mmCIF file of C-alpha atoms in Angstrom:
data_model
loop_
_atom_site.group_PDB
_atom_site.id
_atom_site.type_symbol
_atom_site.label_atom_id
_atom_site.label_comp_id
_atom_site.label_asym_id
_atom_site.label_seq_id
_atom_site.Cartn_x
_atom_site.Cartn_y
_atom_site.Cartn_z
ATOM 1 C CA MET A 360 -2.548 -11.709 -4.117
ATOM 2 C CA ALA A 361 -1.782 -12.021 -0.740
ATOM 3 C CA ASP A 362 1.185 -10.125 -0.534
ATOM 4 C CA ALA A 363 0.006 -7.206 -2.022
ATOM 5 C CA MET A 364 -2.906 -7.161 0.211
ATOM 6 C CA ASP A 365 -0.397 -7.527 3.306
ATOM 7 C CA THR A 366 1.001 -4.350 1.684
ATOM 8 C CA LEU A 367 -1.269 -2.222 1.114
ATOM 9 C CA LYS A 368 -2.533 -2.649 4.672
ATOM 10 C CA GLU A 369 1.251 -2.480 5.604
ATOM 11 C CA ILE A 370 1.204 1.088 4.240
ATOM 12 C CA LEU A 371 -1.717 2.071 5.540
ATOM 13 C CA GLY A 372 -1.649 1.734 9.174
ATOM 14 C CA ASP A 373 -3.790 0.005 11.933
ATOM 15 C CA ASP A 374 -7.172 0.017 10.117
ATOM 16 C CA ALA A 375 -6.733 -0.327 7.047
ATOM 17 C CA GLU A 376 -9.103 -3.053 5.997
ATOM 18 C CA ASP A 377 -11.441 -0.351 7.462
ATOM 19 C CA LYS A 378 -9.984 2.448 4.461
ATOM 20 C CA ILE A 379 -9.943 0.452 1.713
ATOM 21 C CA LYS A 380 -14.405 -0.004 2.694
ATOM 22 C CA GLY A 381 -14.333 3.443 3.366
ATOM 23 C CA VAL A 382 -12.781 4.109 -0.089
ATOM 24 C CA MET A 383 -14.732 1.696 -2.136
ATOM 25 C CA SER A 384 -18.131 2.365 -0.753
ATOM 26 C CA THR A 385 -17.705 6.383 -1.780
ATOM 27 C CA LEU A 386 -16.399 5.242 -4.942
ATOM 28 C CA SER A 387 -19.730 2.536 -5.737
ATOM 29 C CA GLY A 388 -21.318 5.527 -3.914
ATOM 30 C CA SER A 389 -20.654 8.181 -7.032
ATOM 31 C CA SER A 390 -20.718 6.552 -9.562
ATOM 32 C CA GLY A 391 -24.538 5.190 -11.605
ATOM 33 C CA GLU A 392 -26.696 2.657 -9.514
ATOM 34 C CA GLY A 393 -27.570 0.481 -12.724
ATOM 35 C CA ASN A 394 -23.607 0.179 -13.683
ATOM 36 C CA GLU A 395 -22.904 -0.520 -9.954
ATOM 37 C CA ALA A 396 -21.778 -4.366 -10.214
ATOM 38 C CA SER A 397 -19.438 -3.804 -12.959
ATOM 39 C CA ASP A 398 -18.112 -0.928 -11.266
ATOM 40 C CA ASN A 399 -17.013 -2.591 -8.856
ATOM 41 C CA SER A 400 -15.309 -5.397 -10.845
ATOM 42 C CA ASP A 401 -13.350 -2.375 -13.261
ATOM 43 C CA PHE A 402 -12.370 -1.322 -9.643
ATOM 44 C CA SER A 403 -10.814 -4.505 -8.463
ATOM 45 C CA SER A 404 -9.347 -5.058 -11.363
ATOM 46 C CA ASP A 405 -7.478 -1.914 -11.136
ATOM 47 C CA ILE A 406 -6.434 -2.189 -7.467
ATOM 48 C CA LYS A 407 -5.156 -6.129 -8.773
ATOM 49 C CA ALA A 408 -3.448 -4.552 -10.982
ATOM 50 C CA LEU A 409 -2.067 -1.846 -8.514
ATOM 51 C CA MET A 410 -1.098 -3.904 -6.304
ATOM 52 C CA ASP A 411 0.664 -6.219 -8.706
ATOM 53 C CA LYS A 412 3.068 -3.109 -9.807
ATOM 54 C CA LEU A 413 3.519 -2.456 -6.370
ATOM 55 C CA GLY A 414 5.691 -5.604 -5.051
ATOM 56 C CA SER A 415 7.420 -6.235 -2.591
ATOM 57 C CA PRO A 416 8.679 -3.604 0.002
ATOM 58 C CA ARG A 417 11.853 -5.020 -0.880
ATOM 59 C CA SER A 418 11.522 -3.854 -4.480
ATOM 60 C CA ASP A 419 12.820 0.020 -3.964
ATOM 61 C CA PRO A 420 16.704 0.357 -3.166
ATOM 62 C CA ARG A 421 16.366 2.527 -0.733
ATOM 63 C CA ALA A 422 14.426 0.371 1.174
ATOM 64 C CA ASN A 423 16.293 -2.038 0.604
ATOM 65 C CA LEU A 424 19.068 0.413 2.759
ATOM 66 C CA LEU A 425 16.332 1.374 5.807
ATOM 67 C CA LEU A 426 15.757 -2.332 6.501
ATOM 68 C CA SER A 427 19.652 -3.309 6.565
ATOM 69 C CA LEU A 428 20.084 -1.156 8.971
ATOM 70 C CA ARG A 429 17.143 -1.700 11.248
ATOM 71 C CA PRO A 430 18.813 -4.236 13.278
ATOM 72 C CA TYR A 431 21.383 -2.294 14.026
ATOM 73 C CA MET A 432 18.871 0.321 15.285
ATOM 74 C CA SER A 433 17.510 1.142 18.937
ATOM 75 C CA GLU A 434 13.937 0.528 19.393
ATOM 76 C CA GLY A 435 13.125 4.034 18.903
ATOM 77 C CA ARG A 436 15.170 4.228 15.506
ATOM 78 C CA LYS A 437 13.333 0.844 14.004
ATOM 79 C CA LYS A 438 10.133 2.915 14.536
ATOM 80 C CA SER A 439 11.116 5.852 12.253
ATOM 81 C CA ILE A 440 12.612 2.923 9.694
ATOM 82 C CA ASP A 441 9.324 1.440 9.769
ATOM 83 C CA GLY A 442 7.229 4.665 9.175
ATOM 84 C CA ALA A 443 9.919 5.848 6.665
ATOM 85 C CA VAL A 444 9.694 2.496 4.445
ATOM 86 C CA ARG A 445 5.707 3.027 5.122
ATOM 87 C CA LEU A 446 6.135 6.610 3.439
ATOM 88 C CA LEU A 447 8.242 5.680 0.503
ATOM 89 C CA ASN A 448 6.155 2.803 -0.419
ATOM 90 C CA LEU A 449 3.119 5.115 -0.460
ATOM 91 C CA SER A 450 4.087 7.207 -2.697
ATOM 92 C CA LYS A 451 4.991 4.435 -4.441
ATOM 93 C CA LEU A 452 1.559 3.982 -4.517
ATOM 94 C CA SER A 453 0.823 7.518 -5.576
ATOM 95 C CA GLY A 454 2.403 7.319 -8.413
ATOM 96 C CA LEU A 455 1.176 4.303 -10.206
ATOM 97 C CA MET A 456 -2.412 5.930 -8.901
ATOM 98 C CA LYS A 457 -1.856 8.738 -11.244
ATOM 99 C CA ASN A 458 -1.379 6.826 -14.449
ATOM 100 C CA ILE A 459 -4.520 5.014 -14.246
#
């Protein structure tokens, strides 16, 4: 689970924890007040399932190719590769969220 949270933080960028808390508060605020505890636990289990399916960034061959080229690139291109890998992970996450 720790690897999954690190992956999510890497995908979301610098203020990942604030973004996650904002989404959770928005979702819990839109649900009924009586079922808030059960909704939060359902949401948490859904997030855990997503993170388990997301896996590591090394599970995507496109990301593997980019990450294998990274040591040979200049600093500017290394940042571009990091951004591209994050974008690949984000697209993978959006595909998984569509299934929920």
